[in-house]
CSV table of C-alpha atoms in Angstrom, one decimal:
chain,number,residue,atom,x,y,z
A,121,UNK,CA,12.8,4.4,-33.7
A,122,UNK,CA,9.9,2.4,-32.1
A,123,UNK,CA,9.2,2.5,-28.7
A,124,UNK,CA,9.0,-0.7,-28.1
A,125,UNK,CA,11.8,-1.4,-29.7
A,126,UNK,CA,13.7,1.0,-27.7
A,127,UNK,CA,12.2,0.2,-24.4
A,128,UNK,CA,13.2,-3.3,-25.2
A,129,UNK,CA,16.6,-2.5,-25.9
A,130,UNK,CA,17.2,-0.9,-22.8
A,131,UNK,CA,16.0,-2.9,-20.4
A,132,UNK,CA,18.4,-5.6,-22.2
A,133,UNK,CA,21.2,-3.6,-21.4
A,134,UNK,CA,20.8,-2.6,-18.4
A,135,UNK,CA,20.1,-5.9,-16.6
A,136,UNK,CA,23.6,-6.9,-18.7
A,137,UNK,CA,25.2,-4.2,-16.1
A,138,UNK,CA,25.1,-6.0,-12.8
A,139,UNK,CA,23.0,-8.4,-11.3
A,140,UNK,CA,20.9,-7.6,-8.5
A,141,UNK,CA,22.9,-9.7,-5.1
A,142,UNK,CA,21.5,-11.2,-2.2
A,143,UNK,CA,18.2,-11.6,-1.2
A,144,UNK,CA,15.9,-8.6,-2.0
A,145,UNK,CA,11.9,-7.8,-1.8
A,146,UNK,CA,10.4,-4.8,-3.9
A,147,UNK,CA,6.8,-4.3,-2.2
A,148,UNK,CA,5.4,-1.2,-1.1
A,149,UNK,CA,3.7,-0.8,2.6
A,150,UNK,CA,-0.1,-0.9,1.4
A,151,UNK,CA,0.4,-4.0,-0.7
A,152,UNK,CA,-1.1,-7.2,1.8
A,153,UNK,CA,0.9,-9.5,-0.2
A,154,UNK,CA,4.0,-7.4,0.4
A,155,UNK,CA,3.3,-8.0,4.0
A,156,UNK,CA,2.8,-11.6,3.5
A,157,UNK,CA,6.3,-12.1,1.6
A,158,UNK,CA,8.1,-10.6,4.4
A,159,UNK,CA,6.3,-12.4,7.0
A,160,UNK,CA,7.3,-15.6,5.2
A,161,UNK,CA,11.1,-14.5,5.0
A,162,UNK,CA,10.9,-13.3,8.6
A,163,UNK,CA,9.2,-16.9,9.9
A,164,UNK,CA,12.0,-18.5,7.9
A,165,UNK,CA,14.6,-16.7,9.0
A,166,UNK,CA,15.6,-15.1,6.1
A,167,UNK,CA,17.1,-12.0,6.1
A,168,UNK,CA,16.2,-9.3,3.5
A,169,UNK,CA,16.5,-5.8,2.2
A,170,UNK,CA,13.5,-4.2,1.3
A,171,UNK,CA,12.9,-1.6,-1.1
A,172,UNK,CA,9.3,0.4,-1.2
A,173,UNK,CA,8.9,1.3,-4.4
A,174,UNK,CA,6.5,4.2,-3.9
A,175,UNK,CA,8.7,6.3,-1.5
A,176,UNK,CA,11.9,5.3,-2.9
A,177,UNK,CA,11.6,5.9,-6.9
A,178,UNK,CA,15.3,4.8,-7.9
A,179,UNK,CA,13.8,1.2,-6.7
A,180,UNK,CA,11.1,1.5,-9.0
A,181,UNK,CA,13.3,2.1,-11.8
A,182,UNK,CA,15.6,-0.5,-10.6
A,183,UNK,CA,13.0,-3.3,-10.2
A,184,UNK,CA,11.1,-2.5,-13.7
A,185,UNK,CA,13.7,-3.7,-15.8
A,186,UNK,CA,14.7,-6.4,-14.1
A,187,UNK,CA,11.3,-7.6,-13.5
A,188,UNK,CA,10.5,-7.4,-17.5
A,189,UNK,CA,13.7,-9.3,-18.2
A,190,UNK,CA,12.0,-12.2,-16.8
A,191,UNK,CA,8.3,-11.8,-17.1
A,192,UNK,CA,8.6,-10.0,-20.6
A,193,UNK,CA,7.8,-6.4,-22.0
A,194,UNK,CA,4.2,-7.0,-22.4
A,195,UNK,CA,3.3,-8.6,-18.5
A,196,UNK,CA,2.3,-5.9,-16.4
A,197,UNK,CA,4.5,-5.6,-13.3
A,198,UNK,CA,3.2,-6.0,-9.7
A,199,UNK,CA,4.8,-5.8,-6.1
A,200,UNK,CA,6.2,-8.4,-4.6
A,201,UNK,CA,9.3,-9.0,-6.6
A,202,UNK,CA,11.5,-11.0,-5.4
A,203,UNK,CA,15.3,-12.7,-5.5
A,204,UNK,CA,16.8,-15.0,-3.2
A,205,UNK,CA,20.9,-15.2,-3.1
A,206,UNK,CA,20.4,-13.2,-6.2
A,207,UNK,CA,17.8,-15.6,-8.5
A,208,UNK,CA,14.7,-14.2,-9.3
A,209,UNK,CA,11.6,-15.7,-7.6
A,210,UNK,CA,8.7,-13.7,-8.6
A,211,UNK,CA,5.7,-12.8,-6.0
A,212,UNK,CA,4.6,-13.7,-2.7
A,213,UNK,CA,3.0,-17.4,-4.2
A,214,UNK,CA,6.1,-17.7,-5.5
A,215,UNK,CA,8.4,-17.2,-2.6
A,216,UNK,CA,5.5,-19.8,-0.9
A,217,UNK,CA,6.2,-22.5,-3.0
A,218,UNK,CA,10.3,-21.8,-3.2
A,219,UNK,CA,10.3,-21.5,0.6
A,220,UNK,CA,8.2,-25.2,0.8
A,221,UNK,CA,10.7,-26.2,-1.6
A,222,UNK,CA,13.4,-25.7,-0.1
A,223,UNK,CA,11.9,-27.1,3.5
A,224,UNK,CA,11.8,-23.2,5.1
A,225,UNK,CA,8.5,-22.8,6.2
A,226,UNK,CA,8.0,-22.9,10.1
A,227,UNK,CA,5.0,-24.6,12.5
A,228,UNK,CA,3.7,-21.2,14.0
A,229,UNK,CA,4.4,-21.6,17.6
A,230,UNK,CA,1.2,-22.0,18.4
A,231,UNK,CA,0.5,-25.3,17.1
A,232,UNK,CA,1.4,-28.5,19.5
A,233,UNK,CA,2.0,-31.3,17.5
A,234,UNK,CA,0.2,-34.6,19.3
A,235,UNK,CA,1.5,-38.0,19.1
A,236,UNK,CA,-0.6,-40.8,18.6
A,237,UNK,CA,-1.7,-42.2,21.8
């Protein structure tokens, strides 16, 4: 049998097993956009489990094929990934534009806003 073909097969069963829940960032702790994606969900308010893929190898193999079910067999995968109340949103640019989206992202608290005059 292929490879490919076999690879392929399996990460289509196994993301048929159970969805991943909740909201969840794969990163690792050298990874600076990592640190930006949970800086973002921490601003927001959003709470989070995180899973570093370099010290904890059952998340590696639990974010690879999930990750290739959406970005395909042949996209390299990279850290960030991420899913909010279970729906895959990708990196940290990603999680940027869904948390704009979605009217999330919070005036740092150093920022006065002025009126006019």
């Amino acid at each position: 049998m292929n490879r490919g073909v076999l690879v392929q097969s399996i990460i289509g069963e196994w993301t048929k097993q159970d969805d991943l829940k909740g909201n969840i960032v794969f990163g690792k702790e050298t990874c600076p956009f990592c640190v930006k994606a949970k800086a973002m969900l921490d601003k927001a308010g959003v709470e989070y489990q995180y899973h570093d893929v370099v010290k904890d190898g059952a998340a590696l193999y639990r974010m690879i094929p999930e990750v290739k079910a959406h970005i395909g067999l042949k996209t390299p995968v990279t850290v960030p990934q991420i899913w909010i109340d279970g729906h895959y949103i990708g990196g940290a640019d990603n999680l940027e534009a869904w948390l704009e989206q979605k009217g999330l992202t919070v005036v740092p608290d150093n920022v006065v806003e002025m009126g006019n005059g």
